[in-house]
CSV table of C-alpha atoms in Angstrom, one decimal:
chain,number,residue,atom,x,y,z
A,1,MET,CA,33.8,0.1,11.9
A,2,LYS,CA,32.1,-2.6,13.9
A,3,TYR,CA,30.6,-4.4,10.9
A,4,THR,CA,33.1,-5.8,8.4
A,5,TYR,CA,33.0,-8.4,5.7
A,6,THR,CA,35.2,-11.2,4.3
A,7,GLU,CA,33.1,-12.1,1.2
A,8,LYS,CA,30.5,-10.8,-1.2
A,9,LYS,CA,27.4,-12.7,-2.2
A,10,ASP,CA,24.2,-11.8,-3.9
A,11,THR,CA,21.1,-11.6,-1.8
A,12,ARG,CA,19.1,-13.8,-4.2
A,13,SER,CA,21.5,-16.6,-3.2
A,14,GLY,CA,20.5,-16.1,0.4
A,15,PHE,CA,16.9,-16.7,-0.7
A,16,GLY,CA,17.9,-19.8,-2.6
A,17,ALA,CA,19.7,-21.2,0.5
A,18,GLY,CA,16.8,-20.4,2.8
A,19,LEU,CA,14.3,-22.0,0.4
A,20,ALA,CA,16.5,-25.2,0.1
A,21,GLU,CA,16.6,-25.4,3.9
A,22,LEU,CA,12.8,-25.1,4.0
A,23,ALA,CA,12.6,-28.1,1.6
A,24,ASP,CA,13.8,-30.2,4.5
A,25,LYS,CA,12.2,-28.3,7.4
A,26,ASN,CA,8.7,-27.7,6.2
A,27,PRO,CA,6.8,-30.2,4.1
A,28,ASN,CA,4.0,-27.6,3.4
A,29,VAL,CA,6.3,-25.2,1.6
A,30,VAL,CA,5.8,-25.2,-2.2
A,31,ALA,CA,7.9,-23.2,-4.7
A,32,LEU,CA,6.6,-21.7,-7.9
A,33,CYS,CA,8.6,-20.0,-10.6
A,34,ALA,CA,7.9,-18.0,-13.7
A,35,ASP,CA,10.7,-19.5,-15.9
A,36,LEU,CA,13.6,-18.0,-13.9
A,37,ILE,CA,14.9,-20.9,-11.8
A,38,GLY,CA,18.5,-20.0,-12.2
A,39,SER,CA,18.0,-16.3,-11.5
A,40,LEU,CA,16.0,-17.0,-8.3
A,41,LYS,CA,18.5,-19.7,-7.2
A,42,MET,CA,15.8,-22.4,-6.8
A,43,GLU,CA,17.8,-25.3,-8.1
A,44,LYS,CA,18.6,-26.8,-4.7
A,45,PHE,CA,14.9,-26.7,-3.6
A,46,ILE,CA,14.0,-28.6,-6.8
A,47,GLU,CA,16.7,-31.2,-6.2
A,48,LYS,CA,15.4,-31.8,-2.7
A,49,ALA,CA,11.7,-31.6,-3.3
A,50,PRO,CA,10.8,-31.9,-7.0
A,51,GLU,CA,7.3,-32.9,-6.2
A,52,ARG,CA,6.8,-29.5,-4.4
A,53,PHE,CA,7.9,-27.4,-7.3
A,54,ILE,CA,5.7,-25.9,-10.0
A,55,GLN,CA,7.2,-24.3,-13.2
A,56,VAL,CA,4.5,-22.0,-14.3
A,57,GLY,CA,6.4,-20.5,-17.2
A,58,ILE,CA,6.1,-16.9,-18.3
A,59,ALA,CA,2.7,-16.6,-16.8
A,60,GLU,CA,3.1,-14.5,-13.7
A,61,ALA,CA,-0.6,-13.7,-13.2
A,62,ASN,CA,-1.4,-17.4,-13.4
A,63,MET,CA,1.4,-18.1,-10.8
A,64,MET,CA,-0.3,-15.7,-8.3
A,65,GLY,CA,-3.7,-17.4,-8.8
A,66,ILE,CA,-2.2,-20.9,-8.4
A,67,ALA,CA,-0.4,-19.8,-5.2
A,68,ALA,CA,-3.6,-18.4,-3.7
A,69,GLY,CA,-5.3,-21.7,-4.4
A,70,LEU,CA,-2.6,-23.7,-2.8
A,71,THR,CA,-3.1,-21.9,0.5
A,72,ILE,CA,-6.6,-23.3,0.7
A,73,ILE,CA,-5.3,-26.8,1.1
A,74,GLY,CA,-2.8,-25.8,3.7
A,75,LYS,CA,0.3,-25.2,1.5
A,76,ILE,CA,2.7,-22.3,2.0
A,77,PRO,CA,3.5,-21.2,-1.6
A,78,PHE,CA,6.7,-19.2,-2.4
A,79,THR,CA,6.5,-17.5,-5.8
A,80,GLY,CA,9.7,-16.5,-7.6
A,81,THR,CA,10.3,-14.0,-10.3
A,82,PHE,CA,11.9,-10.5,-10.8
A,83,ALA,CA,10.5,-7.8,-8.6
A,84,ASN,CA,9.1,-5.9,-11.6
A,85,PHE,CA,7.1,-9.0,-12.7
A,86,SER,CA,6.2,-9.9,-9.0
A,87,THR,CA,4.4,-6.6,-8.6
A,88,SER,CA,3.6,-4.3,-11.6
A,89,ARG,CA,2.6,-7.1,-13.9
A,90,VAL,CA,0.4,-8.9,-11.4
A,91,TYR,CA,-0.9,-6.2,-9.1
A,92,ASP,CA,-4.6,-7.0,-9.8
A,93,GLN,CA,-4.1,-10.7,-9.0
A,94,ILE,CA,-2.2,-10.0,-5.8
A,95,ARG,CA,-4.8,-7.5,-4.7
A,96,GLN,CA,-7.9,-9.5,-5.5
A,97,SER,CA,-6.7,-13.1,-4.9
A,98,ILE,CA,-4.1,-12.8,-2.2
A,99,ALA,CA,-4.3,-9.5,-0.2
A,100,TYR,CA,-8.1,-9.1,-0.1
A,101,SER,CA,-8.6,-12.6,1.3
A,102,ASN,CA,-5.4,-12.6,3.4
A,103,LYS,CA,-3.9,-15.7,1.7
A,104,ASN,CA,-0.7,-17.1,3.1
A,105,VAL,CA,1.4,-16.5,0.0
A,106,LYS,CA,5.1,-15.5,0.1
A,107,ILE,CA,5.8,-13.2,-2.9
A,108,CYS,CA,9.6,-13.5,-3.4
A,109,ALA,CA,11.1,-10.9,-5.7
A,110,SER,CA,14.6,-10.8,-7.0
A,111,HIS,CA,16.4,-8.2,-9.2
A,112,ALA,CA,14.8,-5.3,-7.3
A,113,GLY,CA,15.8,-1.6,-7.7
A,114,LEU,CA,18.4,-0.2,-10.0
A,115,THR,CA,21.1,-2.7,-9.2
A,116,LEU,CA,20.1,-5.4,-11.6
A,117,GLY,CA,22.0,-3.1,-13.8
A,118,GLU,CA,22.5,-3.8,-17.5
A,119,ASP,CA,19.0,-5.2,-18.1
A,120,GLY,CA,17.8,-1.5,-18.0
A,121,ALA,CA,14.7,0.4,-17.1
A,122,THR,CA,12.1,-2.1,-18.3
A,123,HIS,CA,13.3,-4.7,-15.8
A,124,GLN,CA,14.3,-2.4,-13.0
A,125,VAL,CA,11.6,-1.5,-10.5
A,126,LEU,CA,11.6,1.5,-8.1
A,127,GLU,CA,8.0,1.7,-7.2
A,128,ASP,CA,7.3,-1.8,-5.8
A,129,ILE,CA,7.7,-1.1,-2.1
A,130,GLY,CA,5.0,1.6,-2.4
A,131,MET,CA,2.7,-0.6,-4.4
A,132,MET,CA,3.0,-3.5,-1.9
A,133,LYS,CA,2.9,-1.6,1.4
A,134,MET,CA,-0.4,0.0,0.3
A,135,LEU,CA,-2.1,-3.4,0.2
A,136,PRO,CA,-4.0,-4.0,3.5
A,137,GLY,CA,-2.4,-6.8,5.5
A,138,MET,CA,0.7,-7.2,3.3
A,139,THR,CA,4.0,-7.5,5.1
A,140,VAL,CA,6.9,-5.9,3.2
A,141,ILE,CA,10.5,-7.0,3.8
A,142,ASN,CA,13.7,-5.7,2.1
A,143,THR,CA,16.9,-7.4,3.1
A,144,CYS,CA,20.4,-6.1,3.1
A,145,ASP,CA,22.8,-9.1,2.6
A,146,TYR,CA,23.0,-12.8,2.0
A,147,ASN,CA,22.6,-13.9,5.7
A,148,GLN,CA,19.7,-11.6,6.3
A,149,THR,CA,17.9,-12.8,3.2
A,150,LYS,CA,18.3,-16.4,4.2
A,151,ALA,CA,17.1,-15.7,7.7
A,152,ALA,CA,14.1,-13.7,6.3
A,153,THR,CA,13.2,-16.6,4.0
A,154,LEU,CA,13.1,-19.0,6.9
A,155,ALA,CA,11.1,-16.6,9.1
A,156,ILE,CA,8.3,-15.8,6.6
A,157,ALA,CA,7.6,-19.6,6.3
A,158,ASP,CA,6.4,-19.5,10.0
A,159,PHE,CA,4.6,-16.2,9.6
A,160,GLU,CA,0.9,-16.3,8.8
A,161,GLY,CA,-0.3,-14.0,6.1
A,162,PRO,CA,0.8,-12.5,2.7
A,163,VAL,CA,4.5,-11.3,2.5
A,164,TYR,CA,6.4,-9.4,-0.1
A,165,LEU,CA,10.1,-10.3,0.2
A,166,ARG,CA,12.4,-8.1,-1.9
A,167,PHE,CA,16.1,-8.8,-2.7
A,168,GLY,CA,18.6,-8.2,-5.4
A,169,ARG,CA,21.0,-9.4,-8.1
A,170,PRO,CA,24.5,-7.9,-7.5
A,171,VAL,CA,27.1,-9.4,-5.1
A,172,VAL,CA,27.3,-7.2,-2.0
A,173,PRO,CA,29.2,-7.5,1.3
A,174,VAL,CA,28.0,-10.2,3.7
A,175,PHE,CA,28.2,-8.3,7.1
A,176,ILE,CA,25.2,-9.4,9.1
A,177,PRO,CA,26.2,-12.2,11.5
A,178,GLU,CA,24.9,-15.6,10.4
A,179,ASP,CA,23.3,-16.2,13.8
A,180,MET,CA,21.6,-12.8,14.2
A,181,PRO,CA,17.9,-13.4,14.8
A,182,PHE,CA,15.5,-12.1,12.2
A,183,GLU,CA,12.3,-10.7,13.7
A,184,ILE,CA,9.7,-9.5,11.3
A,185,GLY,CA,8.8,-5.9,12.2
A,186,LYS,CA,11.8,-5.2,14.4
A,187,GLY,CA,14.6,-2.9,13.2
A,188,ILE,CA,18.2,-3.5,14.1
A,189,LEU,CA,20.4,-0.9,15.7
A,190,LEU,CA,23.8,-1.4,14.0
A,191,GLN,CA,25.7,1.5,15.3
A,192,GLU,CA,25.0,4.1,18.0
A,193,GLY,CA,25.5,7.8,17.4
A,194,THR,CA,24.5,11.2,18.7
A,195,ASP,CA,24.4,13.7,15.8
A,196,VAL,CA,22.1,12.2,13.2
A,197,THR,CA,20.0,9.0,12.7
A,198,ILE,CA,20.4,7.1,9.4
A,199,VAL,CA,17.6,4.7,8.7
A,200,ALA,CA,18.5,2.4,5.8
A,201,THR,CA,17.0,-0.6,4.0
A,202,GLY,CA,18.3,-3.2,1.5
A,203,HIS,CA,21.6,-2.5,-0.3
A,204,LEU,CA,21.7,1.0,1.3
A,205,VAL,CA,22.4,-0.4,4.7
A,206,TRP,CA,26.0,-1.2,3.9
A,207,GLU,CA,26.4,2.1,2.0
A,208,SER,CA,25.1,3.9,5.2
A,209,LEU,CA,27.7,2.1,7.4
A,210,LEU,CA,30.4,3.1,5.0
A,211,ALA,CA,29.2,6.7,5.1
A,212,ALA,CA,28.9,6.7,8.9
A,213,ASP,CA,32.5,5.4,9.2
A,214,GLU,CA,33.8,8.2,7.0
A,215,LEU,CA,31.7,10.8,8.7
A,216,GLU,CA,33.0,9.7,12.1
A,217,LYS,CA,36.5,10.7,11.0
A,218,GLU,CA,35.2,14.1,10.3
A,219,GLY,CA,33.7,14.4,13.8
A,220,ILE,CA,30.1,13.6,12.9
A,221,SER,CA,28.5,10.8,15.0
A,222,CYS,CA,25.8,8.8,13.1
A,223,GLU,CA,23.4,6.3,14.5
A,224,VAL,CA,22.6,3.6,11.9
A,225,ILE,CA,19.4,1.5,11.9
A,226,ASN,CA,18.7,-1.4,9.6
A,227,ILE,CA,15.0,-1.4,8.8
A,228,HIS,CA,14.5,-4.7,7.0
A,229,THR,CA,10.7,-4.7,7.5
A,230,ILE,CA,9.1,-1.6,5.9
A,231,LYS,CA,5.6,-2.7,6.8
A,232,PRO,CA,4.9,-3.1,9.7
A,233,LEU,CA,7.4,-0.3,10.5
A,234,ASP,CA,9.4,-0.4,13.8
A,235,GLU,CA,8.3,3.0,15.0
A,236,GLU,CA,9.8,2.5,18.5
A,237,ILE,CA,13.4,2.1,17.4
A,238,ILE,CA,13.2,5.2,15.1
A,239,LEU,CA,11.4,7.4,17.7
A,240,LYS,CA,13.9,6.5,20.4
A,241,SER,CA,16.8,7.4,18.1
A,242,VAL,CA,15.5,10.8,16.9
A,243,GLU,CA,14.7,11.8,20.4
A,244,LYS,CA,18.5,11.7,20.9
A,245,THR,CA,19.7,13.0,17.5
A,246,GLY,CA,16.8,15.3,16.4
A,247,LYS,CA,17.7,14.7,12.7
A,248,ILE,CA,17.1,11.7,10.4
A,249,VAL,CA,18.3,10.6,6.9
A,250,THR,CA,16.5,7.7,5.2
A,251,ALA,CA,18.3,5.7,2.6
A,252,GLU,CA,16.8,3.2,0.1
A,253,GLU,CA,17.1,1.8,-3.5
A,254,HIS,CA,13.6,3.0,-4.4
A,255,ASN,CA,11.7,6.0,-5.6
A,256,TYR,CA,11.6,8.6,-2.8
A,257,LEU,CA,7.8,8.6,-3.4
A,258,GLY,CA,6.2,5.6,-1.7
A,259,GLY,CA,9.2,4.0,-0.1
A,260,LEU,CA,10.8,3.7,3.3
A,261,GLY,CA,11.4,7.5,3.5
A,262,GLU,CA,7.8,8.3,3.1
A,263,SER,CA,6.7,5.7,5.7
A,264,VAL,CA,9.2,7.2,8.2
A,265,ALA,CA,8.2,10.8,7.4
A,266,GLY,CA,4.5,10.0,7.8
A,267,MET,CA,5.1,8.3,11.1
A,268,LEU,CA,7.3,11.2,12.4
A,269,ALA,CA,4.7,13.8,11.2
A,270,ARG,CA,2.1,12.1,13.4
A,271,LYS,CA,4.3,11.4,16.4
A,272,ARG,CA,7.4,13.5,16.5
A,273,PRO,CA,8.0,16.0,13.7
A,274,THR,CA,11.7,15.8,12.8
A,275,ILE,CA,13.9,17.3,10.0
A,276,GLN,CA,14.6,14.6,7.4
A,277,GLU,CA,16.7,14.1,4.3
A,278,PHE,CA,15.9,11.4,1.7
A,279,VAL,CA,18.5,9.3,-0.1
A,280,ALA,CA,16.5,7.7,-2.9
A,281,VAL,CA,15.9,7.9,-6.6
A,282,ASN,CA,14.3,11.2,-7.6
A,283,ASP,CA,11.1,10.1,-9.3
A,284,THR,CA,12.6,8.8,-12.5
A,285,PHE,CA,13.1,5.5,-14.4
A,286,GLY,CA,16.6,3.9,-14.5
A,287,GLU,CA,18.8,3.0,-17.4
A,288,SER,CA,21.3,0.4,-18.5
A,289,ALA,CA,24.7,0.5,-16.7
A,290,THR,CA,26.6,-1.4,-14.0
A,291,PRO,CA,25.1,-1.4,-10.5
A,292,ALA,CA,27.9,0.9,-9.2
A,293,GLU,CA,27.5,3.4,-12.0
A,294,LEU,CA,23.7,3.5,-11.5
A,295,MET,CA,24.0,4.0,-7.7
A,296,LYS,CA,26.4,6.9,-8.3
A,297,LYS,CA,24.4,8.6,-11.0
A,298,TYR,CA,21.1,8.3,-9.2
A,299,GLY,CA,22.4,9.3,-5.8
A,300,ILE,CA,22.0,6.1,-3.7
A,301,ASP,CA,25.5,5.3,-2.7
A,302,ALA,CA,27.7,6.0,0.4
A,303,ASP,CA,28.7,9.4,-1.0
A,304,ALA,CA,25.0,10.4,-1.3
A,305,VAL,CA,24.4,9.3,2.3
A,306,LYS,CA,27.4,11.4,3.4
A,307,ALA,CA,26.1,14.4,1.5
A,308,ALA,CA,22.6,14.1,3.0
A,309,VAL,CA,24.0,13.9,6.5
A,310,LYS,CA,26.1,17.1,5.9
A,311,ARG,CA,23.1,18.9,4.5
A,312,ILE,CA,20.9,18.1,7.5
A,313,ILE,CA,23.6,19.1,9.9
A,314,ALA,CA,24.2,22.3,8.1
């Protein structure tokens, strides 16, 4: 396999490292947190720029309003809390105060999907990508490892407009090269193949590479594409791939309704109808267990990707 790893880190630490770098690089960056400094890895930013940090407390709706206001004086606010509280709890404030007026707010959401694990269904969120991608003008990014999350955090500071940046809690392989450019709206071809296209996002990128490696030993050639930006979707890279393979599997840590898979399916329906399999959570809430147990039970691990590829080929 071309992509290997020597260490595991959580993607939220990539966000913390990127934010700390922005404390030095961009004096207009302001960080806000809803009483989760440690969980969002914001300590180093606070050490470097305490005057540009606002502890809002457990008042997420207020945090979104403050962030929207800060943009009016030229600041670039980064809000930080769990993905569930970054979206479901404050959707009205995001819609009315940020998206509708196209405010330059960066909504940074940790502990996304099932893999925050033992905290259970009330803290897990599997519908946030759908909620956020439906907001006009909102850019939606879902990163796959520490390096990509750090690069995305730096990139969105230079991007004008509201952004939803989604990342996670568990430690996962660091496999994206540290110097790989991060271009908003541009997918990354990780592995070429001829039999089936696998389009993956977030934690499912590594699982898809594992699946592709095992399938290759069985004589099945998989093309693997990392779609870190779900909106705007890189249609060109997907269309080019399915022209070759004629089959596609989408893989994500999200409800199959409203996520990456539906975005891809809608685009293909309009431009090149293609047989598709979805690796995603099947319209249900999660539960409390370890990340690995949950990924296995809810069908979003490497084995699930392998099974989907075999179904589509059959």
